[in-house]
Coordinates of C-alpha atoms in Angstrom, one line a residue:
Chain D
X1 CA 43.0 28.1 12.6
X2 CA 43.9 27.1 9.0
X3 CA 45.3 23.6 10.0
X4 CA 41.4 23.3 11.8
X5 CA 40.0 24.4 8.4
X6 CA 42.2 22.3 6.5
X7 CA 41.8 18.9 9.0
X8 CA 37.8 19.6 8.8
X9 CA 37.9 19.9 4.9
X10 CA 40.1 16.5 4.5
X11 CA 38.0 14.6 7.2
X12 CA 34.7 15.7 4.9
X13 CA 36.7 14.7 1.5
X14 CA 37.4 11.5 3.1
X15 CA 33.9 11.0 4.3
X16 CA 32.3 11.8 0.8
X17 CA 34.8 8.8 -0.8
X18 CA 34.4 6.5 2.1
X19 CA 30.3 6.9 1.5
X20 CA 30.8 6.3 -2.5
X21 CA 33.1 3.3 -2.2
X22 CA 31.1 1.6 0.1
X23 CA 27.8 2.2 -2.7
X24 CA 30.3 0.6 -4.6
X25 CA 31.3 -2.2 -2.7
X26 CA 27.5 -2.4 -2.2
X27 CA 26.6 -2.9 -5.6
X28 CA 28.6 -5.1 -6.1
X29 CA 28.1 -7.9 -3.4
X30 CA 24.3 -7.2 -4.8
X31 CA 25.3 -8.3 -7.9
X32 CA 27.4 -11.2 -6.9
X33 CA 23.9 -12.3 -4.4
X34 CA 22.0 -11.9 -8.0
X35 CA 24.8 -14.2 -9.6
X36 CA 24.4 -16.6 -7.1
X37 CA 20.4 -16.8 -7.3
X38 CA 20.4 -20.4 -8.6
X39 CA 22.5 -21.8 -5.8
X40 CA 19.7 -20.9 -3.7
X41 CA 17.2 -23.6 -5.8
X42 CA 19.8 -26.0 -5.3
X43 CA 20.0 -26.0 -1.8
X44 CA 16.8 -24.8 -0.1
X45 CA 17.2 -26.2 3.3
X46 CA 19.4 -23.0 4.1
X47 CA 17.1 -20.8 2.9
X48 CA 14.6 -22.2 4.7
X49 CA 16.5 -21.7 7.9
X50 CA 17.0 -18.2 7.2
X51 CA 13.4 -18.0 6.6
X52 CA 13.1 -19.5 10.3
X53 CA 15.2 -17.2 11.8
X54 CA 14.5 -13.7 10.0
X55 CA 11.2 -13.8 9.7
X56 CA 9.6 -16.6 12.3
X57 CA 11.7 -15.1 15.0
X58 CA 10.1 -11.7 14.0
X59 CA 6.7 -12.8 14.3
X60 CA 6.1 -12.0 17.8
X61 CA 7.6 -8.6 17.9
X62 CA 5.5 -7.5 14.6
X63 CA 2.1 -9.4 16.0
X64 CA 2.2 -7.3 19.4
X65 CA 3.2 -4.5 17.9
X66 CA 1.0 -4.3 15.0
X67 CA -2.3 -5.5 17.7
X68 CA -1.0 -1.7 19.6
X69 CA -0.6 0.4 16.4
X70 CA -4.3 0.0 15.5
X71 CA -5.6 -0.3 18.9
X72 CA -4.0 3.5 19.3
X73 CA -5.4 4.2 15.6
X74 CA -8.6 3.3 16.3
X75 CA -8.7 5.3 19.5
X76 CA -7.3 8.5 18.7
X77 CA -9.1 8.1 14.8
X78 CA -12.4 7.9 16.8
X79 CA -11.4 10.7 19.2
X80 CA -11.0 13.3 16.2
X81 CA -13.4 11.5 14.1
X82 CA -16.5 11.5 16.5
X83 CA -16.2 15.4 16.3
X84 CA -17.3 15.4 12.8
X85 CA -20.2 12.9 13.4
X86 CA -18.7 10.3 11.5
X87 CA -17.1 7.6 13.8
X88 CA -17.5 5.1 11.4
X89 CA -15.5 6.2 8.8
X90 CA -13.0 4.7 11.6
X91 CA -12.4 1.5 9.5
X92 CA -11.4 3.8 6.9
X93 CA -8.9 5.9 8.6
X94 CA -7.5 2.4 10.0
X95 CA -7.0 0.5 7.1
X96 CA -5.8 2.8 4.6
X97 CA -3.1 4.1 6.9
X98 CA -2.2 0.7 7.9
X99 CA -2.6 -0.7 4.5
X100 CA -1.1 1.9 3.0
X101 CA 1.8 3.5 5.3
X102 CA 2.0 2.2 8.6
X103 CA 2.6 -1.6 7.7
X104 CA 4.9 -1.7 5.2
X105 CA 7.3 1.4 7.1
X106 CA 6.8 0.3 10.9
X107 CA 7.6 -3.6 9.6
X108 CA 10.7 -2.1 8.1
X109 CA 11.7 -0.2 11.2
X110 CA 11.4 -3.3 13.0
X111 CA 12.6 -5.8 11.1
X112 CA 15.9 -3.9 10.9
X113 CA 16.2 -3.7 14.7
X114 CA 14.8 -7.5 15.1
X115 CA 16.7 -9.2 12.2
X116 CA 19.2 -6.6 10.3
X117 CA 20.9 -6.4 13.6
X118 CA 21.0 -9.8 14.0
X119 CA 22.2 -10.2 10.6
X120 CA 25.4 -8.0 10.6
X121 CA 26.2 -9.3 14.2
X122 CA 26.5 -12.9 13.1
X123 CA 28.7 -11.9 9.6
X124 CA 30.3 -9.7 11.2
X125 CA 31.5 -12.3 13.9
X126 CA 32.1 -14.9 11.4
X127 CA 34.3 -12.5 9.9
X128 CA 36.5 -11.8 12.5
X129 CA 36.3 -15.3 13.9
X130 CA 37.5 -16.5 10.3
X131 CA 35.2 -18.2 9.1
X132 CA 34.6 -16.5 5.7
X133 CA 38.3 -17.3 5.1
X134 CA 38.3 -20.9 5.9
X135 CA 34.9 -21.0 3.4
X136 CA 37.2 -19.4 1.0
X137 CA 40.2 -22.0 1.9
X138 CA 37.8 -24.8 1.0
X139 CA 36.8 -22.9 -2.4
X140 CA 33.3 -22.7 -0.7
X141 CA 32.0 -19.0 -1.9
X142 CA 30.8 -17.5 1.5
X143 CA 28.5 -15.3 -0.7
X144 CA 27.2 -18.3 -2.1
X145 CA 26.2 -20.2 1.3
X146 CA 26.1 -17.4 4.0
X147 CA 25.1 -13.8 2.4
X148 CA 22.6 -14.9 -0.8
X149 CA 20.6 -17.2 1.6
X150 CA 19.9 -14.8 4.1
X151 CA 19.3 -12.0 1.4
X152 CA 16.8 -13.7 -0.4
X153 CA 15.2 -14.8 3.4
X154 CA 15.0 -11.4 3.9
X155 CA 13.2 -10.2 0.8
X156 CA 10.7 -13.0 0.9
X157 CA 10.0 -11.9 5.1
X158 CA 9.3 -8.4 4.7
X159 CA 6.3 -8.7 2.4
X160 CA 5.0 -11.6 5.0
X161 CA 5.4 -9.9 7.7
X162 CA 3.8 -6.3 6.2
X163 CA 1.3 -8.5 5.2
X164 CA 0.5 -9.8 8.5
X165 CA 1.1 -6.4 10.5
X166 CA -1.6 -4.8 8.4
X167 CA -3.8 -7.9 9.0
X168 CA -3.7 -7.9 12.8
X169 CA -3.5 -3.8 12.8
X170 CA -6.7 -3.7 11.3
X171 CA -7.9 -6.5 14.0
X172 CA -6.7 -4.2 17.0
X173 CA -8.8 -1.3 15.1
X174 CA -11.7 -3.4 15.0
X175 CA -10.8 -4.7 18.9
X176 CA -10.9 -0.6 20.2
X177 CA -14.0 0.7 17.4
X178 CA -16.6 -1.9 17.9
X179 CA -16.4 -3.9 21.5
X180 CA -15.0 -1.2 23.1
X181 CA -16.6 2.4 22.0
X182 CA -18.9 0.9 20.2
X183 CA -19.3 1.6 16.3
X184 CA -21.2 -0.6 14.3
X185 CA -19.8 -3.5 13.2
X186 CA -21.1 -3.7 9.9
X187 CA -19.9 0.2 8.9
X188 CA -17.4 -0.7 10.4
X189 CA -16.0 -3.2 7.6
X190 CA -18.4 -1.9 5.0
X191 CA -16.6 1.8 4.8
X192 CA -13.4 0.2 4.8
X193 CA -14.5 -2.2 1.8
X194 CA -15.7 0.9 -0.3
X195 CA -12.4 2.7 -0.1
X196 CA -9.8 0.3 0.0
X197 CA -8.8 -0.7 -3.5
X198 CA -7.0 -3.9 -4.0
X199 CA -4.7 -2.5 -6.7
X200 CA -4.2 0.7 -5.3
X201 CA -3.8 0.3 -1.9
X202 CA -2.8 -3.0 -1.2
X203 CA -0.2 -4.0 -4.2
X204 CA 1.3 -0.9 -3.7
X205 CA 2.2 -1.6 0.1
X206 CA 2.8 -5.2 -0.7
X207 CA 5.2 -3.5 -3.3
X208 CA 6.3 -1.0 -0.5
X209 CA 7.3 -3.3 1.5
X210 CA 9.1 -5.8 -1.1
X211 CA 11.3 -2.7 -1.5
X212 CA 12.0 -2.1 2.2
X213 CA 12.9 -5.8 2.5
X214 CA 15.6 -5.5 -0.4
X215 CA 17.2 -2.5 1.2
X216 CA 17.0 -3.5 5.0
X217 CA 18.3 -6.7 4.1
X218 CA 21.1 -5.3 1.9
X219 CA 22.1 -3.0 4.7
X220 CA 22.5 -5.9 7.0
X221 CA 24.9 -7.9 5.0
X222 CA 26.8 -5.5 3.5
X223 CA 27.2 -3.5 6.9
X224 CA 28.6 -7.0 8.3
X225 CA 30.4 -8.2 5.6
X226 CA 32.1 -4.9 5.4
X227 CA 32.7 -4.4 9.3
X228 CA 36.2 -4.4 11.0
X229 CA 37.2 -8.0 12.1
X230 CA 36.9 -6.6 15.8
X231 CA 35.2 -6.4 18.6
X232 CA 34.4 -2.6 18.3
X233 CA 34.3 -2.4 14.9
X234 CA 31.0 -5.4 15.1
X235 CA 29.2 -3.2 17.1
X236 CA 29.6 -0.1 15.4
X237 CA 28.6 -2.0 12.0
X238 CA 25.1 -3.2 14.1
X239 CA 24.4 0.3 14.7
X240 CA 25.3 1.8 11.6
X241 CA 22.3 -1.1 10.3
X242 CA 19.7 0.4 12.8
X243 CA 20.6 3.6 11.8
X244 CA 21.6 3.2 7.6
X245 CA 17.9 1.2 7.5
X246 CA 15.8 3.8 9.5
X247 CA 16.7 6.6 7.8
X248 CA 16.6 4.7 3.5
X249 CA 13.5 3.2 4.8
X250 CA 11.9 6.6 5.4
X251 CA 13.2 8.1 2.8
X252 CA 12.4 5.5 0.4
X253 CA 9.1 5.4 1.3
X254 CA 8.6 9.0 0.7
X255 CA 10.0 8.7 -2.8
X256 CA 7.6 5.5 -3.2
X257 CA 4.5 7.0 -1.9
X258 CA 5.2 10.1 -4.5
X259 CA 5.5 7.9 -7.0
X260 CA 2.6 5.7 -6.1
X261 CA 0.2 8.6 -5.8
X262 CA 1.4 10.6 -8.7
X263 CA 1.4 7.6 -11.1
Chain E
X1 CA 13.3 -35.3 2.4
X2 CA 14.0 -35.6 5.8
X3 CA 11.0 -33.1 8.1
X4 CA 12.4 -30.9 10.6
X5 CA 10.7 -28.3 13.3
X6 CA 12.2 -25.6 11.1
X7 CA 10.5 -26.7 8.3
X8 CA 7.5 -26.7 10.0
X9 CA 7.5 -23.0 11.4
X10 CA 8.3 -21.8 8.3
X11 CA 5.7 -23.5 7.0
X12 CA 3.5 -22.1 9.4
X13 CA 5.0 -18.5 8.6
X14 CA 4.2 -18.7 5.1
X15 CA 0.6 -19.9 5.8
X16 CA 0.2 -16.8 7.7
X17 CA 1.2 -14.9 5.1
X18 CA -0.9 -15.9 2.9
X19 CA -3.8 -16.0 5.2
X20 CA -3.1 -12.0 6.0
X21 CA -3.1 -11.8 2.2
X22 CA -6.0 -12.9 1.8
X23 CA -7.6 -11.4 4.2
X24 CA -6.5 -8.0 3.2
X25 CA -7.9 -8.5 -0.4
X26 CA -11.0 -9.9 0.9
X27 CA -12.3 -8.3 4.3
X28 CA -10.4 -5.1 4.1
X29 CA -10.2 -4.1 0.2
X30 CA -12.7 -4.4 -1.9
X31 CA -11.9 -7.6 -4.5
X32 CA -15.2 -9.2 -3.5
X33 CA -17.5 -6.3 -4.5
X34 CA -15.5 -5.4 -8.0
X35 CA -17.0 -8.9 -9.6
X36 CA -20.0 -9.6 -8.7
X37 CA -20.9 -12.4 -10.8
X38 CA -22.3 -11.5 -14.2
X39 CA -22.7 -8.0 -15.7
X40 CA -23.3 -6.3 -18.8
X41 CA -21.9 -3.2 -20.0
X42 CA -23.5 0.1 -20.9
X43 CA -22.0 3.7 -22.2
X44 CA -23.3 7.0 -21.2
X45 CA -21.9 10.3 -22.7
X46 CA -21.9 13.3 -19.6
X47 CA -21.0 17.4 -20.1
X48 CA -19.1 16.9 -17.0
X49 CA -18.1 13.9 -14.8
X50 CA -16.8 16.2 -11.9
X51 CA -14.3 14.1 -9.2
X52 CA -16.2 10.7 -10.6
X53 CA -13.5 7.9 -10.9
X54 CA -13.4 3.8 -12.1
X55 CA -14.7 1.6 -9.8
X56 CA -16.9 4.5 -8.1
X57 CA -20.6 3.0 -7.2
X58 CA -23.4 3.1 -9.7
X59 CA -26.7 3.2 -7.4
X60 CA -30.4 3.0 -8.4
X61 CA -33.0 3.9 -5.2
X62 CA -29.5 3.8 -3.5
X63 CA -28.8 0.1 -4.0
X64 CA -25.4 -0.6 -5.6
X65 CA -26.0 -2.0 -9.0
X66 CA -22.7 -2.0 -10.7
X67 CA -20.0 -0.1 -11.0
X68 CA -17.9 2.2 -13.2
X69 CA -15.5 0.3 -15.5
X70 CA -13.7 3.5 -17.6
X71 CA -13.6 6.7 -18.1
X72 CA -12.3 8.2 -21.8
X73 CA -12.7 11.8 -23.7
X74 CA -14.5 11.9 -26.5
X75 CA -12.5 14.3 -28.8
X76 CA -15.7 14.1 -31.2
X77 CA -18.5 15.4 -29.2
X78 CA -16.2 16.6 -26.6
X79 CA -17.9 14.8 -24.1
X80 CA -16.9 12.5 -21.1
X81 CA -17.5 8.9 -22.0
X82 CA -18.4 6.4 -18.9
X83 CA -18.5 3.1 -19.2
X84 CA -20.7 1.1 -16.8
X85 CA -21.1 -2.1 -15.6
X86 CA -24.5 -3.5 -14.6
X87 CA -25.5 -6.5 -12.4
X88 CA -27.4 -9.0 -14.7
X89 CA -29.7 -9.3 -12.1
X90 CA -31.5 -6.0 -12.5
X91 CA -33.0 -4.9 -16.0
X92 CA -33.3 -1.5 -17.1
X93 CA -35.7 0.4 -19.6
X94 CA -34.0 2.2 -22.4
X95 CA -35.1 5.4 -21.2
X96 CA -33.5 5.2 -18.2
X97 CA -31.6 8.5 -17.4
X98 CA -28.3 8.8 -15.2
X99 CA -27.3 11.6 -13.3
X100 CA -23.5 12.1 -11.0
X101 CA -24.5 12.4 -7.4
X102 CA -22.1 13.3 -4.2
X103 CA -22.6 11.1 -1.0
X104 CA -23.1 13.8 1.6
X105 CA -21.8 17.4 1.5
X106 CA -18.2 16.2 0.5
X107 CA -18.5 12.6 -0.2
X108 CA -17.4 10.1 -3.1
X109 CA -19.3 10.5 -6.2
X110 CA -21.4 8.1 -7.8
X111 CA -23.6 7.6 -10.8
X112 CA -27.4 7.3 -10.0
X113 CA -30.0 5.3 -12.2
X114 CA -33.8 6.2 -12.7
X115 CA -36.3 3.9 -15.0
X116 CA -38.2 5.6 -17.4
X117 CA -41.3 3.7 -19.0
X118 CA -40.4 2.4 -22.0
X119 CA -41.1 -1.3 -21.9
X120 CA -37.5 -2.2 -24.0
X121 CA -34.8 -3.2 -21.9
X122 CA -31.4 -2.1 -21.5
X123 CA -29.2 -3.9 -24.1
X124 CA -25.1 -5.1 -23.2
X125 CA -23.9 -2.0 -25.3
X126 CA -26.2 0.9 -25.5
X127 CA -25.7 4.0 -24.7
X128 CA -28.1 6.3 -21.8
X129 CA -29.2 9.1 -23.6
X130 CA -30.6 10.8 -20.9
X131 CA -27.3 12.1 -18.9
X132 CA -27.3 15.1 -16.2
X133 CA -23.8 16.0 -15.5
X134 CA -22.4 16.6 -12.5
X135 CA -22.9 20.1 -9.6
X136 CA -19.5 21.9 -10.2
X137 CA -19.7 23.6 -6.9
X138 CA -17.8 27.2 -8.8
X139 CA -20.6 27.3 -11.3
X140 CA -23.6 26.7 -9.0
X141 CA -21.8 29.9 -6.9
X142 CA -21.2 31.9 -9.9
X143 CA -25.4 31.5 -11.0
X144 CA -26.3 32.1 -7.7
X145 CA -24.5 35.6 -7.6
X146 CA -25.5 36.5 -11.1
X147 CA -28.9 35.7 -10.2
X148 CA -28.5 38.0 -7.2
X149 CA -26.9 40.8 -9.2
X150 CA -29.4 40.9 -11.5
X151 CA -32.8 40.7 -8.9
X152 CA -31.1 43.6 -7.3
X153 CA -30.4 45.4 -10.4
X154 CA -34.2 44.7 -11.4
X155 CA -35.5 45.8 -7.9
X156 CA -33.6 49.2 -8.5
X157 CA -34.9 49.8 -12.1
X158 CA -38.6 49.7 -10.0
X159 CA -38.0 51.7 -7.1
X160 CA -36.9 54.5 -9.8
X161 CA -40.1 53.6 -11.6
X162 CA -42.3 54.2 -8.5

């Protein structure tokens, strides 16, 4: 019984120092992507083709998904709201919790299972496969030309792609309130005018989401640069993205939203 | 510079970024309706704002006329100072008087304008003297139940009289 005690006690110390040196490690391939921030002007044909493949490839997925997310909004919003008498305050509910919330977080959520995944995978390969080393053989910095172009592709997606999910959510409200049960069209957008402030509500999700784009992307790399050069050890780095992004994206945003609303 | 499909998409990415930017600030938020071409500014001193904020609607016959620009203390008179900003388009008379308003039972608030009859205009800096302050909800109840209290209290004293 004390050898169980003592085994659960060392595999929790060991946890705890594994968690702070990988901060560590963290902060610092951060800093090196920062240090290499005017390679990318240099060369921004690679960029680019992150740009293509992070946040082009994500259009789709965000596009359908957003057109859902405020086609459900608007339904259940006018269910509840149509109790009170005022359905039209529907454009109101719509935008502001897309604008606001449901944009920059569900973009986040997605992007890390569309592209963070996709991300860590392809490191994580080129890791085992090698061919970090042979860039390092050929004095080519792989942080330089694999890692700092796909980190800044990610940070300039996100806000895109929030952007664009609040945009085409607020379409799918407008698709359920007004063709199909049938609130005015002109309430419609003139409620949601009078109570969505520019500064307020939509630089601080743009801001929101500038933030998620940062981490998620930062998970991704460092979760496949850091992964074992194996098989299993790939995989288990693509989930711990999924699942390391989820949970700082939510988090994060509560920390962000009590900042947002309290300053 | 050699063109290649990938340029293009991302190209077309960023377009659509923009676009959905734009977008946002115009149709959803409200960056068309804060500047709305020309306007002059005017002060007006109230006892009590209540829940009125910048940017809430300043109305006359319930058209929206301007908006409110700032909100400050007045240590001096102890007053809340709002400053408001008119459309250029519509002149008022100096006696104008201004009154806080709620839209509906629980609604924003906003700042309502009524003419008086003095034939001199409005000036960019002058100050509304006539100002009713805003209905704080706890002080309406508290009048209504000292009013009761008392006409109860007054219809006891004269049933002991008869």
């Amino acid at each position: 019984m004390f050898k169980g005690l003592q085994g659960a006690l060392s595999s929790l110390g060991h946890r705890v120092i594994e968690g702070i040196w990988r901060i560590g490690a963290g902060a610092r391939l951060f800093s090196y992507i920062c240090f290499y921030l005017p390679e990318i002007f240099k060369r921004p044909r690679l960029i680019v083709r992150e740009i293509f493949s992070t946040g082009v490839l994500s259009l789709l997925i965000i596009i359908v998904s957003a057109f859902f997310v405020g086609m459900v909004l608007g339904l259940q919003g006018y269910n509840t709201l149509q109790k009170y008498g005022s359905s039209e305050s529907i454009g109101v509910l719509v935008a502001l919790s897309l604008v606001r919330e449901l944009g920059p977080v569900v973009t986040a959520l997605l992007f890390a299972g569309r592209a963070g995944t996709a991300i860590t995978a392809e490191i994580g390969l080129m890791k085992a496969t090698e061919q970090l080393s042979a860039m390092e053989m050929m004095a080519v910095s792989p942080v330089a030309r694999v890692i700092a172009p796909r980190f800044w592709a990610g940070v300039i997606s996100m806000p895109i792609l929030a952007a664009l999910f609040s945009m085409v959510g607020v379409l799918g409200g407008y698709f359920v309130a007004v063709p199909i049960v049938g609130v005015d069209s002109g309430a419609f957008w003139s409620q949601m005018q009078a109570s969505v402030d520019f500064r307020d509500d939509i630089v601080n999700g743009v801001m929101k989401s500038l933030v998620f784009g940062v981490v998620c992307t930062m998970i991704a790399l460092f979760e496949g640069y850091d992964a074992p050069p194996t098989a299993e050890g790939v995989s288990r780095a693509t989930t711990r993205t999924v699942v390391n992004s989820s949970l700082a994206v939510l988090g994060l945003d509560f920390i962000l939203t009590a900042l947002m609303i309290g300053a | 510079m050699e063109r290649t499909t990938i340029d293009l998409w991302v190209g077309v990415f960023l377009a659509l970024g923009l676009a959905a930017i734009f977008g946002l600030a115009l149709k959803v938020g409200n960056l068309t309706s804060s500047n709305v071409g020309e306007t002059y500014t005017v002060t007006a001193a109230f006892e009590n704002i209540g829940g009125l904020k910048p940017h809430a609607p300043v109305k006359s016959a319930g058209v929206v006329i301007g908006r409110v620009d700032g909100i400050v203390f007045d240590s001096k008179d102890y007053e809340a100072k709002v400053t408001i900003k008119l459309d250029k388009r519509y002149q008022f008379s100096k006696e104008t008087s201004a009154s806080i308003f709620t839209a509906g039972l629980l609604g924003e608030q906003y700042i309502g304008l009524e003419t008086g009859y003095d034939e001199e205009k409005l000036q960019s800096g002058d100050k509304i003297k006539h100002t009713q302050s805003a209905v704080v909800l706890e002080k309406m109840i508290s009048q209504f139940l000292y009013n009761k209290a008392s006409d109860t209290k007054s219809s006891d004293t004269s049933k002991a009289a008869e």
